Amino acid sequence: MILEMKVPSPGESIKEVEIATWLVKDGDYVEKDQAIAEVDSDKATLELPAEASGIITLKAEEGDAVAVGAVVCLIDTEGAKPSGSAPVAEVKKEEAKPVEVKKEEVKVAAPVAPTSYASGTPSPAARKILDEKNIQPSDIIGTGKDGRITKEDAVNATPSMGTPTGGSRGSERTKLSMLRRKVAERLVAAKNETAMLTTFNEVNMSPINAIRNEFKDAFKAKHGGLGLGYMSFFTKAVTRALKMYPDVNSMMDGDYKIGFDFCDISIAVSGPKGLMVPVVRNAENLTFRGVEADIKRLAIKARDGQITVDDMTGGTFTITNGGVFGSMLSTPIINPPQSGILGMHNIIERPIAVNGKVEIHPMMYVALSYDHRIIDGRESVGFLVAIKEALENPLELLMDGNAKKALEL
C-alpha cells in the first residue's frame, strides 16, 4: 500500500510551508512517528513525523515551498525493513603481474639559460619587497632596462585600492528560511506602518541584586534547581505597570483599539533558527517561581527546536533582553500587532548621585518603544517610570513587603 503524506496545517492562518531539511534520504526505510523532515512556517520550525512504517519516496526538494495539504512524500507500507547492514562483497585479489619497463635512451636536457629580467620581471631585491607588501609584479610598471621592475619601483609601489591583494574574496548566496523572511517582513512592516517612538530611563539594580544574593540559593534548593533571575522581576514590574497604564496593553485594529484585561507577555529568546518570541500566558497571575519556570520551559523548547506555533501565538506586550549579548542601549522594534516593547540592557557599575553624594551602583538602561498612534507621551513615560519604581523598590511594590513569602520559601 502506498501512503501519501501531506503537509499538515501548523495553524489557521498558515497556507504554505517550506521544506527546510530532509532528515531521511529517498529510498530509506522509516519507522512510524520517526521525524523525517523539518519544515519552516512563517512562525516556527516544526518536525514532520512519518505516518507509517515503510520505504519512503521524497516528492519535494529542500527549499521548496509547498502548500498545506500538498503531498511531500510517499511511504510504501509493504516495503521490507532491512535486516541489517548488507554484507560487503569480498573482492578477489588478482596476482600482480610484473610490468615490463622498456629501457629508453636518456636524453640530456639543454642547459637552462640564466634568468633574464624581461619586461615586468622584478629583480631579486624587488621581488622580496613586493612579497613583503603583498603586491603582484603584474600590478607594477617597471622603469628599468627592457621594462624590468627595479628595487626603487618596488619601494615606491603601493597596493591598488581596487586590486585584490591575496586575501579571501569568496561570497555565498544563501536563501533565507521562511521564518527568517517572515521576521524580516514583520520588522519592516512595524517600522513602516506604526508611529514608533522610543523613550529611555535607567534603573538602579542594587535592590534586586541584594534580594537575589540573599535568596537565590534557597530559591534554587526549594524549587528544584530553578534559578532566580532578573526576568521574573521585570515581568512582575511590567504586569504591574500594564494595569496602571492599560493603553500600553492594547493594540490597533483599523479604526478601533483592542484592550486586554490580561497580560500575555512575549519573551524574546535566541534559538538555533533565530529570534523566537514565545508567550508567558496570564503573567499577572504568576508568582516569581511561576514566571521563572515558564520562561525556562519555553527557552528550552526554543533551544531544542521544539517551539510550536501555539507557544508564540498572541501576546499583548514584549520584553527583550539585549543585555545578555552585551548591549548597553538600543531602540527595540515593536512586535506587531502589539503596541509596546521593553528593552533590557547590560548592567554596568556607574557613578550616580545618592542623597547629594557620588556612589557607584549597578545601573541598567531600559527602553520602551511604543506606537504613538495609540499611546501618548504621558502614558509611555509614566509606564516606564512605574517599571523603574518597581525595580528600585521590589520588596514593597512587587513582594508586598515579604520576600520569603513572594518567593515561596
mmCIF file with all atom_site columns, C-alpha atoms in Angstrom, residues 195-399:
data_model
loop_
_atom_site.group_PDB
_atom_site.id
_atom_site.type_symbol
_atom_site.label_atom_id
_atom_site.label_alt_id
_atom_site.label_comp_id
_atom_site.label_asym_id
_atom_site.label_entity_id
_atom_site.label_seq_id
_atom_site.pdbx_PDB_ins_code
_atom_site.Cartn_x
_atom_site.Cartn_y
_atom_site.Cartn_z
_atom_site.occupancy
_atom_site.B_iso_or_equiv
_atom_site.pdbx_formal_charge
_atom_site.auth_seq_id
_atom_site.auth_comp_id
_atom_site.auth_asym_id
_atom_site.auth_atom_id
_atom_site.pdbx_PDB_model_num
ATOM 1   C CA . ALA A 1 195 ? 4.249   55.673 14.568 1.00 0.00 ? 195 ALA A CA 1
ATOM 2   C CA . MET A 1 196 ? 7.052   54.119 16.613 1.00 0.00 ? 196 MET A CA 1
ATOM 3   C CA . LEU A 1 197 ? 8.844   56.162 19.232 1.00 0.00 ? 197 LEU A CA 1
ATOM 4   C CA . THR A 1 198 ? 11.273  55.173 21.999 1.00 0.00 ? 198 THR A CA 1
ATOM 5   C CA . THR A 1 199 ? 11.683  56.608 25.481 1.00 0.00 ? 199 THR A CA 1
ATOM 6   C CA . PHE A 1 200 ? 14.504  55.761 27.906 1.00 0.00 ? 200 PHE A CA 1
ATOM 7   C CA . ASN A 1 201 ? 15.227  55.596 31.606 1.00 0.00 ? 201 ASN A CA 1
ATOM 8   C CA . GLU A 1 202 ? 17.781  53.991 33.907 1.00 0.00 ? 202 GLU A CA 1
ATOM 9   C CA . VAL A 1 203 ? 17.350  51.617 36.821 1.00 0.00 ? 203 VAL A CA 1
ATOM 10  C CA . ASN A 1 204 ? 19.496  51.132 39.907 1.00 0.00 ? 204 ASN A CA 1
ATOM 11  C CA . MET A 1 205 ? 19.730  47.344 40.168 1.00 0.00 ? 205 MET A CA 1
ATOM 12  C CA . SER A 1 206 ? 21.190  47.303 43.704 1.00 0.00 ? 206 SER A CA 1
ATOM 13  C CA . PRO A 1 207 ? 17.877  46.403 45.465 1.00 0.00 ? 207 PRO A CA 1
ATOM 14  C CA . ILE A 1 208 ? 17.218  43.453 43.114 1.00 0.00 ? 208 ILE A CA 1
ATOM 15  C CA . ASN A 1 209 ? 20.811  42.270 43.419 1.00 0.00 ? 209 ASN A CA 1
ATOM 16  C CA . ALA A 1 210 ? 20.516  42.366 47.198 1.00 0.00 ? 210 ALA A CA 1
ATOM 17  C CA . ILE A 1 211 ? 17.386  40.182 47.140 1.00 0.00 ? 211 ILE A CA 1
ATOM 18  C CA . ARG A 1 212 ? 18.889  37.751 44.630 1.00 0.00 ? 212 ARG A CA 1
ATOM 19  C CA . ASN A 1 213 ? 22.134  37.441 46.600 1.00 0.00 ? 213 ASN A CA 1
ATOM 20  C CA . GLU A 1 214 ? 20.215  36.726 49.800 1.00 0.00 ? 214 GLU A CA 1
ATOM 21  C CA . PHE A 1 215 ? 17.659  34.253 48.490 1.00 0.00 ? 215 PHE A CA 1
ATOM 22  C CA . LYS A 1 216 ? 18.875  32.746 45.194 1.00 0.00 ? 216 LYS A CA 1
ATOM 23  C CA . ASP A 1 217 ? 20.482  29.688 46.801 1.00 0.00 ? 217 ASP A CA 1
ATOM 24  C CA . ALA A 1 218 ? 17.417  28.934 48.912 1.00 0.00 ? 218 ALA A CA 1
ATOM 25  C CA . PHE A 1 219 ? 15.160  29.567 45.892 1.00 0.00 ? 219 PHE A CA 1
ATOM 26  C CA . LYS A 1 220 ? 17.153  27.125 43.794 1.00 0.00 ? 220 LYS A CA 1
ATOM 27  C CA . ALA A 1 221 ? 17.151  24.469 46.511 1.00 0.00 ? 221 ALA A CA 1
ATOM 28  C CA . LYS A 1 222 ? 13.428  24.843 47.211 1.00 0.00 ? 222 LYS A CA 1
ATOM 29  C CA . HIS A 1 223 ? 12.269  24.851 43.587 1.00 0.00 ? 223 HIS A CA 1
ATOM 30  C CA . GLY A 1 224 ? 14.239  22.004 42.049 1.00 0.00 ? 224 GLY A CA 1
ATOM 31  C CA . GLY A 1 225 ? 17.217  23.869 40.646 1.00 0.00 ? 225 GLY A CA 1
ATOM 32  C CA . LEU A 1 226 ? 15.203  26.798 39.265 1.00 0.00 ? 226 LEU A CA 1
ATOM 33  C CA . GLY A 1 227 ? 17.251  29.989 39.143 1.00 0.00 ? 227 GLY A CA 1
ATOM 34  C CA . LEU A 1 228 ? 16.073  33.354 40.441 1.00 0.00 ? 228 LEU A CA 1
ATOM 35  C CA . GLY A 1 229 ? 16.913  35.595 37.504 1.00 0.00 ? 229 GLY A CA 1
ATOM 36  C CA . TYR A 1 230 ? 16.198  39.184 36.552 1.00 0.00 ? 230 TYR A CA 1
ATOM 37  C CA . MET A 1 231 ? 13.419  38.267 34.127 1.00 0.00 ? 231 MET A CA 1
ATOM 38  C CA . SER A 1 232 ? 10.892  37.418 36.845 1.00 0.00 ? 232 SER A CA 1
ATOM 39  C CA . PHE A 1 233 ? 11.400  40.850 38.458 1.00 0.00 ? 233 PHE A CA 1
ATOM 40  C CA . PHE A 1 234 ? 10.988  42.603 35.113 1.00 0.00 ? 234 PHE A CA 1
ATOM 41  C CA . THR A 1 235 ? 7.922   40.547 34.188 1.00 0.00 ? 235 THR A CA 1
ATOM 42  C CA . LYS A 1 236 ? 6.257   41.346 37.514 1.00 0.00 ? 236 LYS A CA 1
ATOM 43  C CA . ALA A 1 237 ? 7.152   45.032 37.141 1.00 0.00 ? 237 ALA A CA 1
ATOM 44  C CA . VAL A 1 238 ? 5.703   45.049 33.584 1.00 0.00 ? 238 VAL A CA 1
ATOM 45  C CA . THR A 1 239 ? 2.397   43.423 34.587 1.00 0.00 ? 239 THR A CA 1
ATOM 46  C CA . ARG A 1 240 ? 2.034   45.962 37.414 1.00 0.00 ? 240 ARG A CA 1
ATOM 47  C CA . ALA A 1 241 ? 2.705   48.870 35.042 1.00 0.00 ? 241 ALA A CA 1
ATOM 48  C CA . LEU A 1 242 ? 0.301   47.479 32.409 1.00 0.00 ? 242 LEU A CA 1
ATOM 49  C CA . LYS A 1 243 ? -2.520  47.578 34.960 1.00 0.00 ? 243 LYS A CA 1
ATOM 50  C CA . MET A 1 244 ? -1.647  51.194 35.749 1.00 0.00 ? 244 MET A CA 1
ATOM 51  C CA . TYR A 1 245 ? -1.437  52.187 32.056 1.00 0.00 ? 245 TYR A CA 1
ATOM 52  C CA . PRO A 1 246 ? -3.844  49.906 30.147 1.00 0.00 ? 246 PRO A CA 1
ATOM 53  C CA . ASP A 1 247 ? -3.338  51.722 26.816 1.00 0.00 ? 247 ASP A CA 1
ATOM 54  C CA . VAL A 1 248 ? 0.124   50.133 26.654 1.00 0.00 ? 248 VAL A CA 1
ATOM 55  C CA . ASN A 1 249 ? -1.613  46.743 26.911 1.00 0.00 ? 249 ASN A CA 1
ATOM 56  C CA . SER A 1 250 ? -3.727  47.327 23.795 1.00 0.00 ? 250 SER A CA 1
ATOM 57  C CA . MET A 1 251 ? -3.390  47.253 20.025 1.00 0.00 ? 251 MET A CA 1
ATOM 58  C CA . MET A 1 252 ? -4.787  48.921 16.912 1.00 0.00 ? 252 MET A CA 1
ATOM 59  C CA . ASP A 1 253 ? -7.355  47.187 14.701 1.00 0.00 ? 253 ASP A CA 1
ATOM 60  C CA . GLY A 1 254 ? -8.254  49.556 11.890 1.00 0.00 ? 254 GLY A CA 1
ATOM 61  C CA . ASP A 1 255 ? -10.254 52.379 13.440 1.00 0.00 ? 255 ASP A CA 1
ATOM 62  C CA . TYR A 1 256 ? -10.622 50.517 16.741 1.00 0.00 ? 256 TYR A CA 1
ATOM 63  C CA . LYS A 1 257 ? -8.493  49.949 19.814 1.00 0.00 ? 257 LYS A CA 1
ATOM 64  C CA . ILE A 1 258 ? -8.500  46.480 21.375 1.00 0.00 ? 258 ILE A CA 1
ATOM 65  C CA . GLY A 1 259 ? -7.752  46.481 25.104 1.00 0.00 ? 259 GLY A CA 1
ATOM 66  C CA . PHE A 1 260 ? -6.962  43.399 27.207 1.00 0.00 ? 260 PHE A CA 1
ATOM 67  C CA . ASP A 1 261 ? -7.673  42.649 30.851 1.00 0.00 ? 261 ASP A CA 1
ATOM 68  C CA . PHE A 1 262 ? -4.898  40.036 30.928 1.00 0.00 ? 262 PHE A CA 1
ATOM 69  C CA . CYS A 1 263 ? -1.141  40.217 30.411 1.00 0.00 ? 263 CYS A CA 1
ATOM 70  C CA . ASP A 1 264 ? 0.288   37.696 27.951 1.00 0.00 ? 264 ASP A CA 1
ATOM 71  C CA . ILE A 1 265 ? 3.963   38.627 27.954 1.00 0.00 ? 265 ILE A CA 1
ATOM 72  C CA . SER A 1 266 ? 6.071   37.699 24.916 1.00 0.00 ? 266 SER A CA 1
ATOM 73  C CA . ILE A 1 267 ? 9.683   36.946 25.898 1.00 0.00 ? 267 ILE A CA 1
ATOM 74  C CA . ALA A 1 268 ? 12.283  37.243 23.129 1.00 0.00 ? 268 ALA A CA 1
ATOM 75  C CA . VAL A 1 269 ? 14.720  34.307 23.259 1.00 0.00 ? 269 VAL A CA 1
ATOM 76  C CA . SER A 1 270 ? 17.509  33.240 20.915 1.00 0.00 ? 270 SER A CA 1
ATOM 77  C CA . GLY A 1 271 ? 17.129  29.828 19.246 1.00 0.00 ? 271 GLY A CA 1
ATOM 78  C CA . PRO A 1 272 ? 19.029  27.856 16.592 1.00 0.00 ? 272 PRO A CA 1
ATOM 79  C CA . LYS A 1 273 ? 16.687  29.202 13.901 1.00 0.00 ? 273 LYS A CA 1
ATOM 80  C CA . GLY A 1 274 ? 16.981  32.818 15.085 1.00 0.00 ? 274 GLY A CA 1
ATOM 81  C CA . LEU A 1 275 ? 14.913  35.013 17.369 1.00 0.00 ? 275 LEU A CA 1
ATOM 82  C CA . MET A 1 276 ? 11.828  33.385 18.870 1.00 0.00 ? 276 MET A CA 1
ATOM 83  C CA . VAL A 1 277 ? 9.150   35.170 20.901 1.00 0.00 ? 277 VAL A CA 1
ATOM 84  C CA . PRO A 1 278 ? 7.182   32.620 22.972 1.00 0.00 ? 278 PRO A CA 1
ATOM 85  C CA . VAL A 1 279 ? 4.423   33.848 25.266 1.00 0.00 ? 279 VAL A CA 1
ATOM 86  C CA . VAL A 1 280 ? 4.027   33.590 29.052 1.00 0.00 ? 280 VAL A CA 1
ATOM 87  C CA . ARG A 1 281 ? 0.239   33.401 29.464 1.00 0.00 ? 281 ARG A CA 1
ATOM 88  C CA . ASN A 1 282 ? -1.571  35.365 32.191 1.00 0.00 ? 282 ASN A CA 1
ATOM 89  C CA . ALA A 1 283 ? 1.710   36.514 33.654 1.00 0.00 ? 283 ALA A CA 1
ATOM 90  C CA . GLU A 1 284 ? -0.176  38.825 36.015 1.00 0.00 ? 284 GLU A CA 1
ATOM 91  C CA . ASN A 1 285 ? -1.346  35.753 37.968 1.00 0.00 ? 285 ASN A CA 1
ATOM 92  C CA . LEU A 1 286 ? 2.041   34.019 38.181 1.00 0.00 ? 286 LEU A CA 1
ATOM 93  C CA . THR A 1 287 ? 4.383   34.054 41.147 1.00 0.00 ? 287 THR A CA 1
ATOM 94  C CA . PHE A 1 288 ? 8.130   34.610 40.821 1.00 0.00 ? 288 PHE A CA 1
ATOM 95  C CA . ARG A 1 289 ? 8.549   30.839 40.706 1.00 0.00 ? 289 ARG A CA 1
ATOM 96  C CA . GLY A 1 290 ? 5.815   30.524 38.086 1.00 0.00 ? 290 GLY A CA 1
ATOM 97  C CA . VAL A 1 291 ? 7.387   33.129 35.813 1.00 0.00 ? 291 VAL A CA 1
ATOM 98  C CA . GLU A 1 292 ? 10.872  31.600 36.080 1.00 0.00 ? 292 GLU A CA 1
ATOM 99  C CA . ALA A 1 293 ? 9.543   28.083 35.445 1.00 0.00 ? 293 ALA A CA 1
ATOM 100 C CA . ASP A 1 294 ? 7.544   29.118 32.374 1.00 0.00 ? 294 ASP A CA 1
ATOM 101 C CA . ILE A 1 295 ? 10.399  31.114 30.873 1.00 0.00 ? 295 ILE A CA 1
ATOM 102 C CA . LYS A 1 296 ? 12.799  28.201 31.406 1.00 0.00 ? 296 LYS A CA 1
ATOM 103 C CA . ARG A 1 297 ? 10.345  25.774 29.787 1.00 0.00 ? 297 ARG A CA 1
ATOM 104 C CA . LEU A 1 298 ? 9.893   27.987 26.724 1.00 0.00 ? 298 LEU A CA 1
ATOM 105 C CA . ALA A 1 299 ? 13.623  28.746 26.416 1.00 0.00 ? 299 ALA A CA 1
ATOM 106 C CA . ILE A 1 300 ? 14.467  25.026 26.422 1.00 0.00 ? 300 ILE A CA 1
ATOM 107 C CA . LYS A 1 301 ? 11.852  24.357 23.725 1.00 0.00 ? 301 LYS A CA 1
ATOM 108 C CA . ALA A 1 302 ? 13.263  27.188 21.597 1.00 0.00 ? 302 ALA A CA 1
ATOM 109 C CA . ARG A 1 303 ? 16.840  25.964 22.073 1.00 0.00 ? 303 ARG A CA 1
ATOM 110 C CA . ASP A 1 304 ? 15.895  22.392 21.125 1.00 0.00 ? 304 ASP A CA 1
ATOM 111 C CA . GLY A 1 305 ? 13.844  23.489 18.110 1.00 0.00 ? 305 GLY A CA 1
ATOM 112 C CA . GLN A 1 306 ? 10.625  22.201 19.704 1.00 0.00 ? 306 GLN A CA 1
ATOM 113 C CA . ILE A 1 307 ? 8.800   25.520 19.928 1.00 0.00 ? 307 ILE A CA 1
ATOM 114 C CA . THR A 1 308 ? 5.296   25.429 18.431 1.00 0.00 ? 308 THR A CA 1
ATOM 115 C CA . VAL A 1 309 ? 3.045   27.969 16.754 1.00 0.00 ? 309 VAL A CA 1
ATOM 116 C CA . ASP A 1 310 ? 0.747   27.923 19.783 1.00 0.00 ? 310 ASP A CA 1
ATOM 117 C CA . ASP A 1 311 ? 3.688   28.839 22.024 1.00 0.00 ? 311 ASP A CA 1
ATOM 118 C CA . MET A 1 312 ? 4.223   32.042 20.037 1.00 0.00 ? 312 MET A CA 1
ATOM 119 C CA . THR A 1 313 ? 0.653   32.991 19.156 1.00 0.00 ? 313 THR A CA 1
ATOM 120 C CA . GLY A 1 314 ? -0.815  36.049 20.819 1.00 0.00 ? 314 GLY A CA 1
ATOM 121 C CA . GLY A 1 315 ? 0.990   38.175 23.329 1.00 0.00 ? 315 GLY A CA 1
ATOM 122 C CA . THR A 1 316 ? -0.039  41.656 24.453 1.00 0.00 ? 316 THR A CA 1
ATOM 123 C CA . PHE A 1 317 ? 3.410   43.095 25.321 1.00 0.00 ? 317 PHE A CA 1
ATOM 124 C CA . THR A 1 318 ? 7.016   42.034 24.694 1.00 0.00 ? 318 THR A CA 1
ATOM 125 C CA . ILE A 1 319 ? 10.210  42.044 26.770 1.00 0.00 ? 319 ILE A CA 1
ATOM 126 C CA . THR A 1 320 ? 13.583  41.656 25.050 1.00 0.00 ? 320 THR A CA 1
ATOM 127 C CA . ASN A 1 321 ? 16.952  41.433 26.788 1.00 0.00 ? 321 ASN A CA 1
ATOM 128 C CA . GLY A 1 322 ? 19.856  42.576 24.641 1.00 0.00 ? 322 GLY A CA 1
ATOM 129 C CA . GLY A 1 323 ? 21.975  42.830 27.758 1.00 0.00 ? 323 GLY A CA 1
ATOM 130 C CA . VAL A 1 324 ? 22.806  39.123 27.652 1.00 0.00 ? 324 VAL A CA 1
ATOM 131 C CA . PHE A 1 325 ? 24.764  39.875 24.464 1.00 0.00 ? 325 PHE A CA 1
ATOM 132 C CA . GLY A 1 326 ? 26.427  42.985 25.898 1.00 0.00 ? 326 GLY A CA 1
ATOM 133 C CA . SER A 1 327 ? 24.122  45.695 24.531 1.00 0.00 ? 327 SER A CA 1
ATOM 134 C CA . MET A 1 328 ? 24.305  48.922 26.531 1.00 0.00 ? 328 MET A CA 1
ATOM 135 C CA . LEU A 1 329 ? 21.476  50.773 24.779 1.00 0.00 ? 329 LEU A CA 1
ATOM 136 C CA . SER A 1 330 ? 19.117  50.106 21.867 1.00 0.00 ? 330 SER A CA 1
ATOM 137 C CA . THR A 1 331 ? 15.749  51.036 20.385 1.00 0.00 ? 331 THR A CA 1
ATOM 138 C CA . PRO A 1 332 ? 13.801  47.741 20.173 1.00 0.00 ? 332 PRO A CA 1
ATOM 139 C CA . ILE A 1 333 ? 11.284  47.328 17.364 1.00 0.00 ? 333 ILE A CA 1
ATOM 140 C CA . ILE A 1 334 ? 7.633   46.726 18.241 1.00 0.00 ? 334 ILE A CA 1
ATOM 141 C CA . ASN A 1 335 ? 6.365   43.162 17.823 1.00 0.00 ? 335 ASN A CA 1
ATOM 142 C CA . PRO A 1 336 ? 3.185   43.789 15.743 1.00 0.00 ? 336 PRO A CA 1
ATOM 143 C CA . PRO A 1 337 ? 0.288   43.944 16.316 1.00 0.00 ? 337 PRO A CA 1
ATOM 144 C CA . GLN A 1 338 ? 1.370   44.796 19.870 1.00 0.00 ? 338 GLN A CA 1
ATOM 145 C CA . SER A 1 339 ? 1.811   48.446 20.824 1.00 0.00 ? 339 SER A CA 1
ATOM 146 C CA . GLY A 1 340 ? 4.819   48.287 23.129 1.00 0.00 ? 340 GLY A CA 1
ATOM 147 C CA . ILE A 1 341 ? 8.103   46.505 23.827 1.00 0.00 ? 341 ILE A CA 1
ATOM 148 C CA . LEU A 1 342 ? 10.515  46.883 26.740 1.00 0.00 ? 342 LEU A CA 1
ATOM 149 C CA . GLY A 1 343 ? 14.243  46.584 26.064 1.00 0.00 ? 343 GLY A CA 1
ATOM 150 C CA . MET A 1 344 ? 16.599  45.464 28.840 1.00 0.00 ? 344 MET A CA 1
ATOM 151 C CA . HIS A 1 345 ? 20.350  46.053 28.581 1.00 0.00 ? 345 HIS A CA 1
ATOM 152 C CA . ASN A 1 346 ? 23.570  45.097 30.307 1.00 0.00 ? 346 ASN A CA 1
ATOM 153 C CA . ILE A 1 347 ? 24.299  46.108 33.894 1.00 0.00 ? 347 ILE A CA 1
ATOM 154 C CA . ILE A 1 348 ? 27.299  48.393 34.330 1.00 0.00 ? 348 ILE A CA 1
ATOM 155 C CA . GLU A 1 349 ? 28.627  49.934 37.528 1.00 0.00 ? 349 GLU A CA 1
ATOM 156 C CA . ARG A 1 350 ? 28.409  53.705 37.171 1.00 0.00 ? 350 ARG A CA 1
ATOM 157 C CA . PRO A 1 351 ? 28.734  56.695 39.490 1.00 0.00 ? 351 PRO A CA 1
ATOM 158 C CA . ILE A 1 352 ? 25.383  58.264 40.411 1.00 0.00 ? 352 ILE A CA 1
ATOM 159 C CA . ALA A 1 353 ? 24.288  60.919 42.882 1.00 0.00 ? 353 ALA A CA 1
ATOM 160 C CA . VAL A 1 354 ? 22.621  59.482 46.008 1.00 0.00 ? 354 VAL A CA 1
ATOM 161 C CA . ASN A 1 355 ? 21.476  61.966 48.665 1.00 0.00 ? 355 ASN A CA 1
ATOM 162 C CA . GLY A 1 356 ? 23.971  64.517 47.428 1.00 0.00 ? 356 GLY A CA 1
ATOM 163 C CA . LYS A 1 357 ? 26.888  62.088 47.352 1.00 0.00 ? 357 LYS A CA 1
ATOM 164 C CA . VAL A 1 358 ? 28.513  60.204 44.476 1.00 0.00 ? 358 VAL A CA 1
ATOM 165 C CA . GLU A 1 359 ? 28.200  56.431 44.793 1.00 0.00 ? 359 GLU A CA 1
ATOM 166 C CA . ILE A 1 360 ? 28.946  53.504 42.495 1.00 0.00 ? 360 ILE A CA 1
ATOM 167 C CA . HIS A 1 361 ? 25.905  51.352 41.679 1.00 0.00 ? 361 HIS A CA 1
ATOM 168 C CA . PRO A 1 362 ? 24.998  48.660 39.122 1.00 0.00 ? 362 PRO A CA 1
ATOM 169 C CA . MET A 1 363 ? 22.892  50.533 36.579 1.00 0.00 ? 363 MET A CA 1
ATOM 170 C CA . MET A 1 364 ? 20.821  49.406 33.602 1.00 0.00 ? 364 MET A CA 1
ATOM 171 C CA . TYR A 1 365 ? 19.364  51.492 30.800 1.00 0.00 ? 365 TYR A CA 1
ATOM 172 C CA . VAL A 1 366 ? 15.822  50.483 29.861 1.00 0.00 ? 366 VAL A CA 1
ATOM 173 C CA . ALA A 1 367 ? 13.988  51.456 26.680 1.00 0.00 ? 367 ALA A CA 1
ATOM 174 C CA . LEU A 1 368 ? 10.297  51.448 25.809 1.00 0.00 ? 368 LEU A CA 1
ATOM 175 C CA . SER A 1 369 ? 9.359   51.530 22.132 1.00 0.00 ? 369 SER A CA 1
ATOM 176 C CA . TYR A 1 370 ? 5.673   52.211 21.598 1.00 0.00 ? 370 TYR A CA 1
ATOM 177 C CA . ASP A 1 371 ? 3.098   53.001 18.915 1.00 0.00 ? 371 ASP A CA 1
ATOM 178 C CA . HIS A 1 372 ? 2.375   56.706 19.250 1.00 0.00 ? 372 HIS A CA 1
ATOM 179 C CA . ARG A 1 373 ? -0.925  56.262 17.392 1.00 0.00 ? 373 ARG A CA 1
ATOM 180 C CA . ILE A 1 374 ? -2.430  54.655 20.452 1.00 0.00 ? 374 ILE A CA 1
ATOM 181 C CA . ILE A 1 375 ? -0.076  55.549 23.322 1.00 0.00 ? 375 ILE A CA 1
ATOM 182 C CA . ASP A 1 376 ? 0.610   59.174 24.239 1.00 0.00 ? 376 ASP A CA 1
ATOM 183 C CA . GLY A 1 377 ? 3.776   60.537 25.781 1.00 0.00 ? 377 GLY A CA 1
ATOM 184 C CA . ARG A 1 378 ? 2.228   60.756 29.244 1.00 0.00 ? 378 ARG A CA 1
ATOM 185 C CA . GLU A 1 379 ? 1.333   57.052 29.242 1.00 0.00 ? 379 GLU A CA 1
ATOM 186 C CA . SER A 1 380 ? 4.648   55.922 27.780 1.00 0.00 ? 380 SER A CA 1
ATOM 187 C CA . VAL A 1 381 ? 6.812   57.925 30.163 1.00 0.00 ? 381 VAL A CA 1
ATOM 188 C CA . GLY A 1 382 ? 4.587   57.091 33.129 1.00 0.00 ? 382 GLY A CA 1
ATOM 189 C CA . PHE A 1 383 ? 4.703   53.384 32.230 1.00 0.00 ? 383 PHE A CA 1
ATOM 190 C CA . LEU A 1 384 ? 8.495   53.347 32.137 1.00 0.00 ? 384 LEU A CA 1
ATOM 191 C CA . VAL A 1 385 ? 8.739   55.331 35.374 1.00 0.00 ? 385 VAL A CA 1
ATOM 192 C CA . ALA A 1 386 ? 6.394   52.797 37.021 1.00 0.00 ? 386 ALA A CA 1
ATOM 193 C CA . ILE A 1 387 ? 8.733   49.998 35.942 1.00 0.00 ? 387 ILE A CA 1
ATOM 194 C CA . LYS A 1 388 ? 11.736  51.895 37.323 1.00 0.00 ? 388 LYS A CA 1
ATOM 195 C CA . GLU A 1 389 ? 9.960   52.467 40.654 1.00 0.00 ? 389 GLU A CA 1
ATOM 196 C CA . ALA A 1 390 ? 9.027   48.786 40.990 1.00 0.00 ? 390 ALA A CA 1
ATOM 197 C CA . LEU A 1 391 ? 12.530  47.564 40.176 1.00 0.00 ? 391 LEU A CA 1
ATOM 198 C CA . GLU A 1 392 ? 14.171  50.000 42.563 1.00 0.00 ? 392 GLU A CA 1
ATOM 199 C CA . ASN A 1 393 ? 11.741  49.089 45.369 1.00 0.00 ? 393 ASN A CA 1
ATOM 200 C CA . PRO A 1 394 ? 10.879  45.440 44.632 1.00 0.00 ? 394 PRO A CA 1
ATOM 201 C CA . LEU A 1 395 ? 10.300  44.426 48.238 1.00 0.00 ? 395 LEU A CA 1
ATOM 202 C CA . GLU A 1 396 ? 7.386   46.828 48.715 1.00 0.00 ? 396 GLU A CA 1
ATOM 203 C CA . LEU A 1 397 ? 5.944   47.088 45.208 1.00 0.00 ? 397 LEU A CA 1
ATOM 204 C CA . LEU A 1 398 ? 6.433   43.544 43.897 1.00 0.00 ? 398 LEU A CA 1
ATOM 205 C CA . MET A 1 399 ? 6.640   41.389 47.042 1.00 0.00 ? 399 MET A CA 1
#
